[in-house]
Every structure is written in structure tokens, then in C-alpha cells.
Amino acid sequence: MLRKIAVVLMEDVAVFEFGVLSEVFGIDRTDDGVPAFDFKVCSTRPGEPLRTSSHSAVVAPYGLEETEDADLVALPATTWREAYDERILNALRAAEARGAILLTVCSGAFVLGAAGLLDGRKCATHWRYASLFRERYPRAQLDPDVLFVDDGNIITSAGTAAGIDACLHLVRRELGSAVATRIARRMVVPPQRDGGQRQYVDVPVPESSGESLQPVLDWMVANLTVEHTVPDLARRAQMSERTFARRFVAETGTTPLKWVTTQRVLHARTLLEQTSLGIEQIAAESGFGTAALLRHHFRRVVGVPPQNYRRTFQTT
């Protein structure tokens, strides 16, 4: 469970990425049913201004001792450097050794790499830094294309907004989708983007809102039990199949089949948490048709069988 969160800052911290961690974990949302987090912002110079990457300064009130019993130690992006403060690296090593979760946003992965914690581990960082990251940490298993990588007790994310996806994924993994959805709703962001989606796309999203696929996406979510084919969806969007397929990847970062499968898993997860429906009925209502198909996709996306997930997160 996530109770205490320690965010470690250093010079040249990126304000947006720090803000992502603060927004997800640092705001009291107990009035909305979100558990209270003990949120600590730490540095090697508590109480002193730290330079940011955007010509301003921030102050971390606490020292690194707050990482010693934190359930989650998080690192926002910071300008990469040849060497990192050994006190910070030691604090991260100690946190990992005792089983704490480590999470980085964007170039924060460089700090874990410097601590030797990504050797042999799957990880992500901003695509612009992929070549440099591989050069500096060749033993890390970097995936330069995805939004984030969940490798157990280490979660690394790509640039900027991908940090939101990684944080909400962690909340969902540890506290359930209901809590993650409440936080996402307050932040006015989508509650789920799969970590395997691409960081960036080759086809630009159209500027005209009239050309957006959002109405089609909304219809797909509202009709998960319908068989969705590209020809049918293209007709609904009033596009050619080729244009629709290209536009879909541009707006979602994935294919229609993968996207709707993820939405079905999310709906199944909600039903597992909030109802006592049987697995066969959940499979039918989420669009999978059979329990076997539900189990296959649920385990692939969530990491555990539906029954195990229900035992952990059911609220009814």
C-alpha cells in the first residue's frame, strides 16, 4: 500500500514533472474517497532554494532521512549530469534494498541508472535522451518508445505527461482503479493510457476539432459488447479505412483492436471491484464474450488473474 511518498529534488529540477508528482500524491483528496498520503519533498539541502530548469527556485522542507521509511521514492526530471550526489544514490539504493517502490519521470531515470539500479532492468526515459542513456547505462534494458515501464518495484516513465500515466498506473496497481479514477477526474486527465503506447507519433493530430476521433472513441467505450472492425469504425468516422487507421494511431498511439481491448479490461476491472457479478457475466458485459478470453487479456494487461484482482480490490 502507498502511505508515505518521498520526492527527492536536486538542482535543475523540472517544474512540470515535479508538479505531476505533487498533483497525484501531494494534494489532500480524502473528501473524494482518496486515501491520505504522507507526502514529503526532500533534498540534500532542506530549507534552501534549489534551482529549477525554468528560471525559478523551489524549496524542499525535508532531508533525505524521509526516504528511509517511504513506501514510494520518486524522482522528477532533472538536467542530466556526469555525476550525481552520492548521498542521493545511496538513499535510492537503500530504498530499493528494503523493497520500496522507486518511480522516475523523464530524465529521472538517469539517477537510477547512476545508482546501478537499472542494470538488467527494463526501463523508459524520454525518447530524446535514449542514445545518451544507452551510452551511459548499457546494462539497462531501455525501451525508447513506450510511455512507461512497470518492472515491479521500479517504474520509469517517458517525458512530461507520461509521468501522469505512470503515477496513475501505480495508484491503480496498489490502490485500485476507483481511487485512480477519482484522482484522474480531479486532474481532468484520462484515467488510463497503457504503458505500451508510443511516446510520440509520426502523423500529427489534426488541429480541427471536427476531425477528432473523440466521438468515435466515446461510442466505442459506450458499446464495448459490439464487435468493432476498422471498416465499421471508418464509416462511423466518415473516413476511408486507410485514413481512419492512420488517424487512430495518431490520436491514441495504438491500434483500434489494442485500444478497445484495453478499454474492455478497464471495464472488467471496475466490475470486479464494484460488483459481485460472476466472471462469465463480467466477460459478457465487458465485451470479451467468454471467461477464458477475459482471463487471457486481463492477466496480460493487469498482471494477475481476475479472481486474484477481485480478492484484493473488491469494495462491495
PDB file of C-alpha atoms in Angstrom:
ATOM      1  CA  MET A   1       0.000   0.000   0.000  1.00  0.00           C
ATOM      2  CA  LEU A   2       1.078   3.555  -0.645  1.00  0.00           C
ATOM      3  CA  ARG A   3       1.159   5.618   2.505  1.00  0.00           C
ATOM      4  CA  LYS A   4       4.355   7.638   2.613  1.00  0.00           C
ATOM      5  CA  ILE A   5       5.780   9.224  -0.527  1.00  0.00           C
ATOM      6  CA  ALA A   6       9.189  10.904  -0.607  1.00  0.00           C
ATOM      7  CA  VAL A   7      10.055  13.034  -3.632  1.00  0.00           C
ATOM      8  CA  VAL A   8      13.776  13.741  -4.000  1.00  0.00           C
ATOM      9  CA  LEU A   9      14.751  17.048  -5.616  1.00  0.00           C
ATOM     10  CA  MET A  10      18.117  18.274  -6.819  1.00  0.00           C
ATOM     11  CA  GLU A  11      19.393  21.283  -8.738  1.00  0.00           C
ATOM     12  CA  ASP A  12      17.803  21.926 -12.157  1.00  0.00           C
ATOM     13  CA  VAL A  13      14.624  20.068 -11.250  1.00  0.00           C
ATOM     14  CA  ALA A  14      11.917  20.246 -13.932  1.00  0.00           C
ATOM     15  CA  VAL A  15       8.916  22.092 -12.533  1.00  0.00           C
ATOM     16  CA  PHE A  16       6.231  20.293 -14.545  1.00  0.00           C
ATOM     17  CA  GLU A  17       7.491  16.822 -13.679  1.00  0.00           C
ATOM     18  CA  PHE A  18       7.763  17.779 -10.011  1.00  0.00           C
ATOM     19  CA  GLY A  19       4.252  19.173 -10.287  1.00  0.00           C
ATOM     20  CA  VAL A  20       2.968  15.857 -11.633  1.00  0.00           C
ATOM     21  CA  LEU A  21       4.163  14.023  -8.534  1.00  0.00           C
ATOM     22  CA  SER A  22       2.775  16.763  -6.293  1.00  0.00           C
ATOM     23  CA  GLU A  23      -0.589  16.746  -8.060  1.00  0.00           C
ATOM     24  CA  VAL A  24      -1.083  12.987  -7.828  1.00  0.00           C
ATOM     25  CA  PHE A  25       0.305  12.365  -4.349  1.00  0.00           C
ATOM     26  CA  GLY A  26       0.601  15.721  -2.598  1.00  0.00           C
ATOM     27  CA  ILE A  27      -2.989  17.004  -2.574  1.00  0.00           C
ATOM     28  CA  ASP A  28      -5.457  16.014   0.139  1.00  0.00           C
ATOM     29  CA  ARG A  29      -8.367  14.352  -1.638  1.00  0.00           C
ATOM     30  CA  THR A  30      -9.771  12.425   1.315  1.00  0.00           C
ATOM     31  CA  ASP A  31     -13.085  14.233   0.813  1.00  0.00           C
ATOM     32  CA  ASP A  32     -13.297  12.393  -2.512  1.00  0.00           C
ATOM     33  CA  GLY A  33     -12.505   8.972  -1.085  1.00  0.00           C
ATOM     34  CA  VAL A  34      -8.778   9.016  -1.878  1.00  0.00           C
ATOM     35  CA  PRO A  35      -6.539   7.731   0.940  1.00  0.00           C
ATOM     36  CA  ALA A  36      -4.342  10.335   2.595  1.00  0.00           C
ATOM     37  CA  PHE A  37      -0.676  10.257   1.576  1.00  0.00           C
ATOM     38  CA  ASP A  38       2.166  11.375   3.813  1.00  0.00           C
ATOM     39  CA  PHE A  39       3.908  13.485   1.166  1.00  0.00           C
ATOM     40  CA  LYS A  40       7.479  14.634   1.820  1.00  0.00           C
ATOM     41  CA  VAL A  41       9.628  16.720  -0.522  1.00  0.00           C
ATOM     42  CA  CYS A  42      13.307  16.068   0.221  1.00  0.00           C
ATOM     43  CA  SER A  43      16.773  17.185  -0.798  1.00  0.00           C
ATOM     44  CA  THR A  44      20.333  17.203   0.452  1.00  0.00           C
ATOM     45  CA  ARG A  45      19.779  20.882   1.340  1.00  0.00           C
ATOM     46  CA  PRO A  46      16.452  21.054   3.186  1.00  0.00           C
ATOM     47  CA  GLY A  47      15.107  24.561   3.564  1.00  0.00           C
ATOM     48  CA  GLU A  48      17.388  26.039   0.883  1.00  0.00           C
ATOM     49  CA  PRO A  49      16.281  27.165  -2.594  1.00  0.00           C
ATOM     50  CA  LEU A  50      17.039  24.740  -5.413  1.00  0.00           C
ATOM     51  CA  ARG A  51      17.406  25.993  -8.969  1.00  0.00           C
ATOM     52  CA  THR A  52      14.801  24.716 -11.447  1.00  0.00           C
ATOM     53  CA  SER A  53      15.128  24.238 -15.194  1.00  0.00           C
ATOM     54  CA  SER A  54      12.685  27.102 -15.813  1.00  0.00           C
ATOM     55  CA  HIS A  55      14.446  30.079 -14.204  1.00  0.00           C
ATOM     56  CA  SER A  56      12.866  29.784 -10.787  1.00  0.00           C
ATOM     57  CA  ALA A  57      13.569  28.053  -7.485  1.00  0.00           C
ATOM     58  CA  VAL A  58      11.867  25.586  -5.156  1.00  0.00           C
ATOM     59  CA  VAL A  59      12.481  24.655  -1.530  1.00  0.00           C
ATOM     60  CA  ALA A  60      12.397  21.100  -0.195  1.00  0.00           C
ATOM     61  CA  PRO A  61      11.473  21.193   3.514  1.00  0.00           C
ATOM     62  CA  TYR A  62      12.865  17.771   4.388  1.00  0.00           C
ATOM     63  CA  GLY A  63      16.160  15.916   4.243  1.00  0.00           C
ATOM     64  CA  LEU A  64      16.927  12.530   2.722  1.00  0.00           C
ATOM     65  CA  GLU A  65      16.160  10.777   6.006  1.00  0.00           C
ATOM     66  CA  GLU A  66      12.491  10.883   4.919  1.00  0.00           C
ATOM     67  CA  THR A  67      13.294   8.295   2.257  1.00  0.00           C
ATOM     68  CA  GLU A  68      14.259   5.738   4.893  1.00  0.00           C
ATOM     69  CA  ASP A  69      10.695   4.592   5.605  1.00  0.00           C
ATOM     70  CA  ALA A  70       8.895   5.782   2.473  1.00  0.00           C
ATOM     71  CA  ASP A  71       6.738   3.321   0.537  1.00  0.00           C
ATOM     72  CA  LEU A  72       7.488   5.255  -2.651  1.00  0.00           C
ATOM     73  CA  VAL A  73      10.590   7.281  -3.513  1.00  0.00           C
ATOM     74  CA  ALA A  74      10.021   9.393  -6.615  1.00  0.00           C
ATOM     75  CA  LEU A  75      12.379  11.382  -8.825  1.00  0.00           C
ATOM     76  CA  PRO A  76      11.158  14.099 -11.192  1.00  0.00           C
ATOM     77  CA  ALA A  77      13.154  15.059 -14.255  1.00  0.00           C
ATOM     78  CA  THR A  78      16.363  16.996 -13.837  1.00  0.00           C
ATOM     79  CA  THR A  79      19.170  18.046 -16.144  1.00  0.00           C
ATOM     80  CA  TRP A  80      21.405  15.015 -16.627  1.00  0.00           C
ATOM     81  CA  ARG A  81      24.993  15.348 -15.400  1.00  0.00           C
ATOM     82  CA  GLU A  82      28.240  13.443 -15.354  1.00  0.00           C
ATOM     83  CA  ALA A  83      27.883  12.577 -11.678  1.00  0.00           C
ATOM     84  CA  TYR A  84      25.085  12.651  -9.110  1.00  0.00           C
ATOM     85  CA  ASP A  85      25.319  13.313  -5.391  1.00  0.00           C
ATOM     86  CA  GLU A  86      26.397  10.072  -3.772  1.00  0.00           C
ATOM     87  CA  ARG A  87      24.109  10.752  -0.808  1.00  0.00           C
ATOM     88  CA  ILE A  88      21.111  10.614  -3.127  1.00  0.00           C
ATOM     89  CA  LEU A  89      22.370   7.479  -4.880  1.00  0.00           C
ATOM     90  CA  ASN A  90      22.906   5.747  -1.533  1.00  0.00           C
ATOM     91  CA  ALA A  91      19.412   6.720  -0.374  1.00  0.00           C
ATOM     92  CA  LEU A  92      17.948   5.211  -3.544  1.00  0.00           C
ATOM     93  CA  ARG A  93      19.988   2.029  -3.165  1.00  0.00           C
ATOM     94  CA  ALA A  94      18.850   1.659   0.432  1.00  0.00           C
ATOM     95  CA  ALA A  95      15.211   2.230  -0.519  1.00  0.00           C
ATOM     96  CA  GLU A  96      15.380  -0.389  -3.264  1.00  0.00           C
ATOM     97  CA  ALA A  97      17.132  -2.877  -0.974  1.00  0.00           C
ATOM     98  CA  ARG A  98      14.347  -2.723   1.610  1.00  0.00           C
ATOM     99  CA  GLY A  99      11.642  -3.151  -1.029  1.00  0.00           C
ATOM    100  CA  ALA A 100      10.372   0.403  -1.525  1.00  0.00           C
ATOM    101  CA  ILE A 101       8.909   1.371  -4.882  1.00  0.00           C
ATOM    102  CA  LEU A 102      11.027   3.723  -6.993  1.00  0.00           C
ATOM    103  CA  LEU A 103       9.412   5.896  -9.659  1.00  0.00           C
ATOM    104  CA  THR A 104      11.052   8.306 -12.092  1.00  0.00           C
ATOM    105  CA  VAL A 105       9.651  10.858 -14.502  1.00  0.00           C
ATOM    106  CA  CYS A 106      11.513  11.528 -17.752  1.00  0.00           C
ATOM    107  CA  SER A 107      15.267  12.038 -17.187  1.00  0.00           C
ATOM    108  CA  GLY A 108      14.919  10.993 -13.553  1.00  0.00           C
ATOM    109  CA  ALA A 109      15.790   7.532 -14.887  1.00  0.00           C
ATOM    110  CA  PHE A 110      19.384   8.727 -15.269  1.00  0.00           C
ATOM    111  CA  VAL A 111      19.664   8.974 -11.498  1.00  0.00           C
ATOM    112  CA  LEU A 112      18.546   5.370 -11.032  1.00  0.00           C
ATOM    113  CA  GLY A 113      20.983   4.384 -13.766  1.00  0.00           C
ATOM    114  CA  ALA A 114      23.806   6.156 -11.946  1.00  0.00           C
ATOM    115  CA  ALA A 115      22.875   4.264  -8.781  1.00  0.00           C
ATOM    116  CA  GLY A 116      23.209   0.974 -10.688  1.00  0.00           C
ATOM    117  CA  LEU A 117      19.567   0.136 -10.038  1.00  0.00           C
ATOM    118  CA  LEU A 118      18.605  -0.301 -13.690  1.00  0.00           C
ATOM    119  CA  ASP A 119      21.255  -2.866 -14.579  1.00  0.00           C
ATOM    120  CA  GLY A 120      19.409  -5.725 -16.218  1.00  0.00           C
ATOM    121  CA  ARG A 121      16.061  -3.995 -15.635  1.00  0.00           C
ATOM    122  CA  LYS A 122      13.503  -2.863 -18.186  1.00  0.00           C
ATOM    123  CA  CYS A 123      13.063   0.914 -18.160  1.00  0.00           C
ATOM    124  CA  ALA A 124      11.962   4.017 -20.056  1.00  0.00           C
ATOM    125  CA  THR A 125      13.014   7.629 -20.414  1.00  0.00           C
ATOM    126  CA  HIS A 126      12.324  10.488 -22.806  1.00  0.00           C
ATOM    127  CA  TRP A 127      12.965   9.439 -26.402  1.00  0.00           C
ATOM    128  CA  ARG A 128      15.312  12.407 -26.941  1.00  0.00           C
ATOM    129  CA  TYR A 129      17.700  11.009 -24.341  1.00  0.00           C
ATOM    130  CA  ALA A 130      17.607   7.382 -25.498  1.00  0.00           C
ATOM    131  CA  SER A 131      21.001   7.356 -27.215  1.00  0.00           C
ATOM    132  CA  LEU A 132      22.717   9.115 -24.328  1.00  0.00           C
ATOM    133  CA  PHE A 133      21.033   6.836 -21.805  1.00  0.00           C
ATOM    134  CA  ARG A 134      22.181   3.710 -23.635  1.00  0.00           C
ATOM    135  CA  GLU A 135      25.690   5.097 -23.858  1.00  0.00           C
ATOM    136  CA  ARG A 136      25.865   5.809 -20.147  1.00  0.00           C
ATOM    137  CA  TYR A 137      23.958   2.759 -18.869  1.00  0.00           C
ATOM    138  CA  PRO A 138      24.430  -0.043 -21.421  1.00  0.00           C
ATOM    139  CA  ARG A 139      23.315  -2.739 -18.982  1.00  0.00           C
ATOM    140  CA  ALA A 140      19.840  -1.228 -18.611  1.00  0.00           C
ATOM    141  CA  GLN A 141      17.129  -2.659 -20.892  1.00  0.00           C
ATOM    142  CA  LEU A 142      15.790   0.614 -22.276  1.00  0.00           C
ATOM    143  CA  ASP A 143      12.587   0.705 -24.322  1.00  0.00           C
ATOM    144  CA  PRO A 144      12.750   4.121 -26.015  1.00  0.00           C
ATOM    145  CA  ASP A 145       9.229   4.101 -27.429  1.00  0.00           C
ATOM    146  CA  VAL A 146       6.808   3.412 -24.574  1.00  0.00           C
ATOM    147  CA  LEU A 147       5.100   5.791 -22.153  1.00  0.00           C
ATOM    148  CA  PHE A 148       6.283   3.963 -19.056  1.00  0.00           C
ATOM    149  CA  VAL A 149       7.665   0.643 -17.862  1.00  0.00           C
ATOM    150  CA  ASP A 150       6.460  -1.184 -14.764  1.00  0.00           C
ATOM    151  CA  ASP A 151       9.256  -3.513 -13.682  1.00  0.00           C
ATOM    152  CA  GLY A 152       7.911  -4.438 -10.280  1.00  0.00           C
ATOM    153  CA  ASN A 153       9.322  -2.132  -7.630  1.00  0.00           C
ATOM    154  CA  ILE A 154      10.824   0.203 -10.262  1.00  0.00           C
ATOM    155  CA  ILE A 155       8.600   2.270 -12.548  1.00  0.00           C
ATOM    156  CA  THR A 156      10.192   4.590 -15.094  1.00  0.00           C
ATOM    157  CA  SER A 157       8.326   6.926 -17.417  1.00  0.00           C
ATOM    158  CA  ALA A 158       8.987   8.939 -20.526  1.00  0.00           C
ATOM    159  CA  GLY A 159       8.792  12.691 -20.843  1.00  0.00           C
ATOM    160  CA  THR A 160       6.413  15.139 -19.229  1.00  0.00           C
ATOM    161  CA  ALA A 161       2.785  13.932 -19.400  1.00  0.00           C
ATOM    162  CA  ALA A 162       3.839  10.267 -19.465  1.00  0.00           C
ATOM    163  CA  GLY A 163       4.686  10.793 -15.808  1.00  0.00           C
ATOM    164  CA  ILE A 164       0.965  11.288 -15.152  1.00  0.00           C
ATOM    165  CA  ASP A 165       0.262   7.929 -16.772  1.00  0.00           C
ATOM    166  CA  ALA A 166       2.941   6.210 -14.696  1.00  0.00           C
ATOM    167  CA  CYS A 167       1.713   7.745 -11.428  1.00  0.00           C
ATOM    168  CA  LEU A 168      -1.920   6.856 -12.082  1.00  0.00           C
ATOM    169  CA  HIS A 169      -0.849   3.355 -13.130  1.00  0.00           C
ATOM    170  CA  LEU A 170       0.939   2.937  -9.807  1.00  0.00           C
ATOM    171  CA  VAL A 171      -2.070   4.211  -7.856  1.00  0.00           C
ATOM    172  CA  ARG A 172      -4.293   1.818  -9.787  1.00  0.00           C
ATOM    173  CA  ARG A 173      -1.914  -1.085  -9.204  1.00  0.00           C
ATOM    174  CA  GLU A 174      -1.636  -0.500  -5.467  1.00  0.00           C
ATOM    175  CA  LEU A 175      -4.996   1.052  -4.541  1.00  0.00           C
ATOM    176  CA  GLY A 176      -7.390   0.021  -7.311  1.00  0.00           C
ATOM    177  CA  SER A 177      -8.936   1.702 -10.321  1.00  0.00           C
ATOM    178  CA  ALA A 178     -11.619   3.536  -8.313  1.00  0.00           C
ATOM    179  CA  VAL A 179      -9.000   5.606  -6.487  1.00  0.00           C
ATOM    180  CA  ALA A 180      -7.006   6.226  -9.670  1.00  0.00           C
ATOM    181  CA  THR A 181     -10.141   7.319 -11.487  1.00  0.00           C
ATOM    182  CA  ARG A 182     -11.070   9.782  -8.731  1.00  0.00           C
ATOM    183  CA  ILE A 183      -7.622  11.363  -8.902  1.00  0.00           C
ATOM    184  CA  ALA A 184      -7.716  11.475 -12.706  1.00  0.00           C
ATOM    185  CA  ARG A 185     -11.148  13.080 -12.673  1.00  0.00           C
ATOM    186  CA  ARG A 186      -9.938  15.823 -10.331  1.00  0.00           C
ATOM    187  CA  MET A 187      -6.902  16.348 -12.556  1.00  0.00           C
ATOM    188  CA  VAL A 188      -9.117  16.349 -15.673  1.00  0.00           C
ATOM    189  CA  VAL A 189      -6.948  13.755 -17.433  1.00  0.00           C
ATOM    190  CA  PRO A 190      -7.752  10.342 -18.935  1.00  0.00           C
ATOM    191  CA  PRO A 191      -7.717   7.690 -16.192  1.00  0.00           C
ATOM    192  CA  GLN A 192      -5.750   5.194 -18.285  1.00  0.00           C
ATOM    193  CA  ARG A 193      -3.205   5.154 -21.062  1.00  0.00           C
ATOM    194  CA  ASP A 194      -1.461   1.849 -21.450  1.00  0.00           C
ATOM    195  CA  GLY A 195       2.281   1.967 -20.801  1.00  0.00           C
ATOM    196  CA  GLY A 196       2.985   0.212 -24.080  1.00  0.00           C
ATOM    197  CA  GLN A 197       1.620   3.076 -26.142  1.00  0.00           C
ATOM    198  CA  ARG A 198       4.136   5.048 -28.130  1.00  0.00           C
ATOM    199  CA  GLN A 199       5.706   8.217 -26.737  1.00  0.00           C
ATOM    200  CA  TYR A 200       5.197  10.153 -29.939  1.00  0.00           C
ATOM    201  CA  VAL A 201       3.502   9.672 -33.274  1.00  0.00           C
ATOM    202  CA  ASP A 202       4.584  10.271 -36.876  1.00  0.00           C
ATOM    203  CA  VAL A 203       1.227  11.646 -38.035  1.00  0.00           C
ATOM    204  CA  PRO A 204       0.184  14.920 -36.378  1.00  0.00           C
ATOM    205  CA  VAL A 205      -3.132  15.097 -34.574  1.00  0.00           C
ATOM    206  CA  PRO A 206      -5.461  17.253 -36.706  1.00  0.00           C
ATOM    207  CA  GLU A 207      -5.939  20.790 -35.498  1.00  0.00           C
ATOM    208  CA  SER A 208      -9.625  20.872 -36.382  1.00  0.00           C
ATOM    209  CA  SER A 209     -11.697  19.504 -33.518  1.00  0.00           C
ATOM    210  CA  GLY A 210     -14.281  18.491 -36.093  1.00  0.00           C
ATOM    211  CA  GLU A 211     -11.829  15.895 -37.408  1.00  0.00           C
ATOM    212  CA  SER A 212     -11.097  14.436 -33.988  1.00  0.00           C
ATOM    213  CA  LEU A 213     -11.962  10.805 -33.370  1.00  0.00           C
ATOM    214  CA  GLN A 214     -13.168  11.512 -29.832  1.00  0.00           C
ATOM    215  CA  PRO A 215     -16.857  10.942 -30.714  1.00  0.00           C
ATOM    216  CA  VAL A 216     -15.929   7.556 -32.171  1.00  0.00           C
ATOM    217  CA  LEU A 217     -13.829   6.699 -29.123  1.00  0.00           C
ATOM    218  CA  ASP A 218     -16.700   7.656 -26.821  1.00  0.00           C
ATOM    219  CA  TRP A 219     -19.058   5.482 -28.850  1.00  0.00           C
ATOM    220  CA  MET A 220     -16.668   2.528 -28.657  1.00  0.00           C
ATOM    221  CA  VAL A 221     -16.468   2.811 -24.865  1.00  0.00           C
ATOM    222  CA  ALA A 222     -20.249   3.025 -24.619  1.00  0.00           C
ATOM    223  CA  ASN A 223     -20.595  -0.081 -26.826  1.00  0.00           C
ATOM    224  CA  LEU A 224     -17.883  -2.450 -25.637  1.00  0.00           C
ATOM    225  CA  THR A 225     -20.008  -5.518 -26.392  1.00  0.00           C
ATOM    226  CA  VAL A 226     -20.143  -4.614 -30.083  1.00  0.00           C
ATOM    227  CA  GLU A 227     -17.584  -6.120 -32.467  1.00  0.00           C
ATOM    228  CA  HIS A 228     -15.527  -3.146 -33.648  1.00  0.00           C
ATOM    229  CA  THR A 229     -13.944  -3.513 -37.077  1.00  0.00           C
ATOM    230  CA  VAL A 230     -11.901  -0.913 -38.911  1.00  0.00           C
ATOM    231  CA  PRO A 231     -14.355  -0.750 -41.844  1.00  0.00           C
ATOM    232  CA  ASP A 232     -17.304  -0.146 -39.481  1.00  0.00           C
ATOM    233  CA  LEU A 233     -15.421   2.439 -37.424  1.00  0.00           C
ATOM    234  CA  ALA A 234     -14.144   4.196 -40.539  1.00  0.00           C
ATOM    235  CA  ARG A 235     -17.709   4.510 -41.822  1.00  0.00           C
ATOM    236  CA  ARG A 236     -18.797   5.939 -38.478  1.00  0.00           C
ATOM    237  CA  ALA A 237     -15.938   8.455 -38.661  1.00  0.00           C
ATOM    238  CA  GLN A 238     -16.780   9.173 -42.325  1.00  0.00           C
ATOM    239  CA  MET A 239     -13.238   8.401 -43.435  1.00  0.00           C
ATOM    240  CA  SER A 240     -11.533   5.919 -45.669  1.00  0.00           C
ATOM    241  CA  GLU A 241     -10.181   2.861 -43.868  1.00  0.00           C
ATOM    242  CA  ARG A 242      -6.586   3.907 -44.520  1.00  0.00           C
ATOM    243  CA  THR A 243      -7.144   7.457 -43.253  1.00  0.00           C
ATOM    244  CA  PHE A 244      -9.033   6.181 -40.205  1.00  0.00           C
ATOM    245  CA  ALA A 245      -6.314   3.690 -39.257  1.00  0.00           C
ATOM    246  CA  ARG A 246      -3.623   6.357 -39.606  1.00  0.00           C
ATOM    247  CA  ARG A 247      -5.643   8.928 -37.656  1.00  0.00           C
ATOM    248  CA  PHE A 248      -6.444   6.419 -34.903  1.00  0.00           C
ATOM    249  CA  VAL A 249      -2.776   5.710 -34.255  1.00  0.00           C
ATOM    250  CA  ALA A 250      -2.059   9.448 -34.354  1.00  0.00           C
ATOM    251  CA  GLU A 251      -4.656  10.230 -31.680  1.00  0.00           C
ATOM    252  CA  THR A 252      -4.282   7.208 -29.401  1.00  0.00           C
ATOM    253  CA  GLY A 253      -0.794   5.847 -30.074  1.00  0.00           C
ATOM    254  CA  THR A 254      -2.127   2.359 -30.702  1.00  0.00           C
ATOM    255  CA  THR A 255      -4.411   0.321 -32.975  1.00  0.00           C
ATOM    256  CA  PRO A 256      -8.212   0.124 -32.657  1.00  0.00           C
ATOM    257  CA  LEU A 257      -8.057  -3.526 -31.539  1.00  0.00           C
ATOM    258  CA  LYS A 258      -5.475  -2.875 -28.820  1.00  0.00           C
ATOM    259  CA  TRP A 259      -7.281   0.263 -27.694  1.00  0.00           C
ATOM    260  CA  VAL A 260     -10.694  -1.334 -27.328  1.00  0.00           C
ATOM    261  CA  THR A 261      -9.176  -4.398 -25.647  1.00  0.00           C
ATOM    262  CA  THR A 262      -7.647  -2.125 -23.022  1.00  0.00           C
ATOM    263  CA  GLN A 263     -10.995  -0.360 -22.519  1.00  0.00           C
ATOM    264  CA  ARG A 264     -12.682  -3.736 -22.045  1.00  0.00           C
ATOM    265  CA  VAL A 265     -10.107  -4.737 -19.443  1.00  0.00           C
ATOM    266  CA  LEU A 266     -10.662  -1.437 -17.623  1.00  0.00           C
ATOM    267  CA  HIS A 267     -14.419  -2.001 -17.582  1.00  0.00           C
ATOM    268  CA  ALA A 268     -13.934  -5.566 -16.361  1.00  0.00           C
ATOM    269  CA  ARG A 269     -11.666  -4.278 -13.616  1.00  0.00           C
ATOM    270  CA  THR A 270     -14.352  -1.846 -12.456  1.00  0.00           C
ATOM    271  CA  LEU A 271     -16.955  -4.618 -12.415  1.00  0.00           C
ATOM    272  CA  LEU A 272     -14.609  -6.845 -10.405  1.00  0.00           C
ATOM    273  CA  GLU A 273     -14.110  -4.065  -7.860  1.00  0.00           C
ATOM    274  CA  GLN A 274     -17.646  -2.770  -7.553  1.00  0.00           C
ATOM    275  CA  THR A 275     -19.978  -5.735  -8.222  1.00  0.00           C
ATOM    276  CA  SER A 276     -20.396  -9.367  -7.277  1.00  0.00           C
ATOM    277  CA  LEU A 277     -21.073 -10.488 -10.843  1.00  0.00           C
ATOM    278  CA  GLY A 278     -19.612 -13.814 -11.901  1.00  0.00           C
ATOM    279  CA  ILE A 279     -16.636 -13.986 -14.236  1.00  0.00           C
ATOM    280  CA  GLU A 280     -18.750 -15.231 -17.172  1.00  0.00           C
ATOM    281  CA  GLN A 281     -21.169 -12.311 -16.795  1.00  0.00           C
ATOM    282  CA  ILE A 282     -18.328  -9.810 -16.473  1.00  0.00           C
ATOM    283  CA  ALA A 283     -16.771 -11.271 -19.622  1.00  0.00           C
ATOM    284  CA  ALA A 284     -20.056 -10.776 -21.457  1.00  0.00           C
ATOM    285  CA  GLU A 285     -20.680  -7.230 -20.188  1.00  0.00           C
ATOM    286  CA  SER A 286     -17.131  -6.090 -20.933  1.00  0.00           C
ATOM    287  CA  GLY A 287     -17.208  -7.401 -24.495  1.00  0.00           C
ATOM    288  CA  PHE A 288     -14.898 -10.402 -24.212  1.00  0.00           C
ATOM    289  CA  GLY A 289     -17.663 -12.957 -24.616  1.00  0.00           C
ATOM    290  CA  THR A 290     -16.020 -15.794 -22.701  1.00  0.00           C
ATOM    291  CA  ALA A 291     -14.319 -16.059 -19.325  1.00  0.00           C
ATOM    292  CA  ALA A 292     -11.275 -17.632 -20.964  1.00  0.00           C
ATOM    293  CA  LEU A 293     -10.786 -14.629 -23.213  1.00  0.00           C
ATOM    294  CA  LEU A 294     -11.286 -12.257 -20.284  1.00  0.00           C
ATOM    295  CA  ARG A 295      -8.691 -14.096 -18.197  1.00  0.00           C
ATOM    296  CA  HIS A 296      -6.193 -14.048 -21.056  1.00  0.00           C
ATOM    297  CA  HIS A 297      -6.400 -10.306 -21.726  1.00  0.00           C
ATOM    298  CA  PHE A 298      -6.864  -9.321 -18.084  1.00  0.00           C
ATOM    299  CA  ARG A 299      -3.733 -11.119 -17.000  1.00  0.00           C
ATOM    300  CA  ARG A 300      -1.761  -9.665 -19.914  1.00  0.00           C
ATOM    301  CA  VAL A 301      -2.791  -6.080 -19.123  1.00  0.00           C
ATOM    302  CA  VAL A 302      -3.122  -6.114 -15.332  1.00  0.00           C
ATOM    303  CA  GLY A 303      -0.613  -8.829 -14.482  1.00  0.00           C
ATOM    304  CA  VAL A 304      -2.856 -11.043 -12.309  1.00  0.00           C
ATOM    305  CA  PRO A 305      -5.931 -13.228 -12.936  1.00  0.00           C
ATOM    306  CA  PRO A 306      -9.357 -11.588 -12.468  1.00  0.00           C
ATOM    307  CA  GLN A 307     -10.143 -13.621  -9.350  1.00  0.00           C
ATOM    308  CA  ASN A 308      -6.915 -12.552  -7.653  1.00  0.00           C
ATOM    309  CA  TYR A 309      -7.592  -8.936  -8.532  1.00  0.00           C
ATOM    310  CA  ARG A 310     -11.109  -9.124  -7.097  1.00  0.00           C
ATOM    311  CA  ARG A 311      -9.875 -10.578  -3.799  1.00  0.00           C
ATOM    312  CA  THR A 312      -7.511  -7.636  -3.420  1.00  0.00           C
ATOM    313  CA  PHE A 313      -9.640  -4.728  -4.584  1.00  0.00           C
ATOM    314  CA  GLN A 314     -13.346  -5.596  -4.315  1.00  0.00           C
ATOM    315  CA  THR A 315     -15.189  -2.841  -2.439  1.00  0.00           C
ATOM    316  CA  THR A 316     -18.686  -4.330  -2.264  1.00  0.00           C
TER     317      THR A 316
END
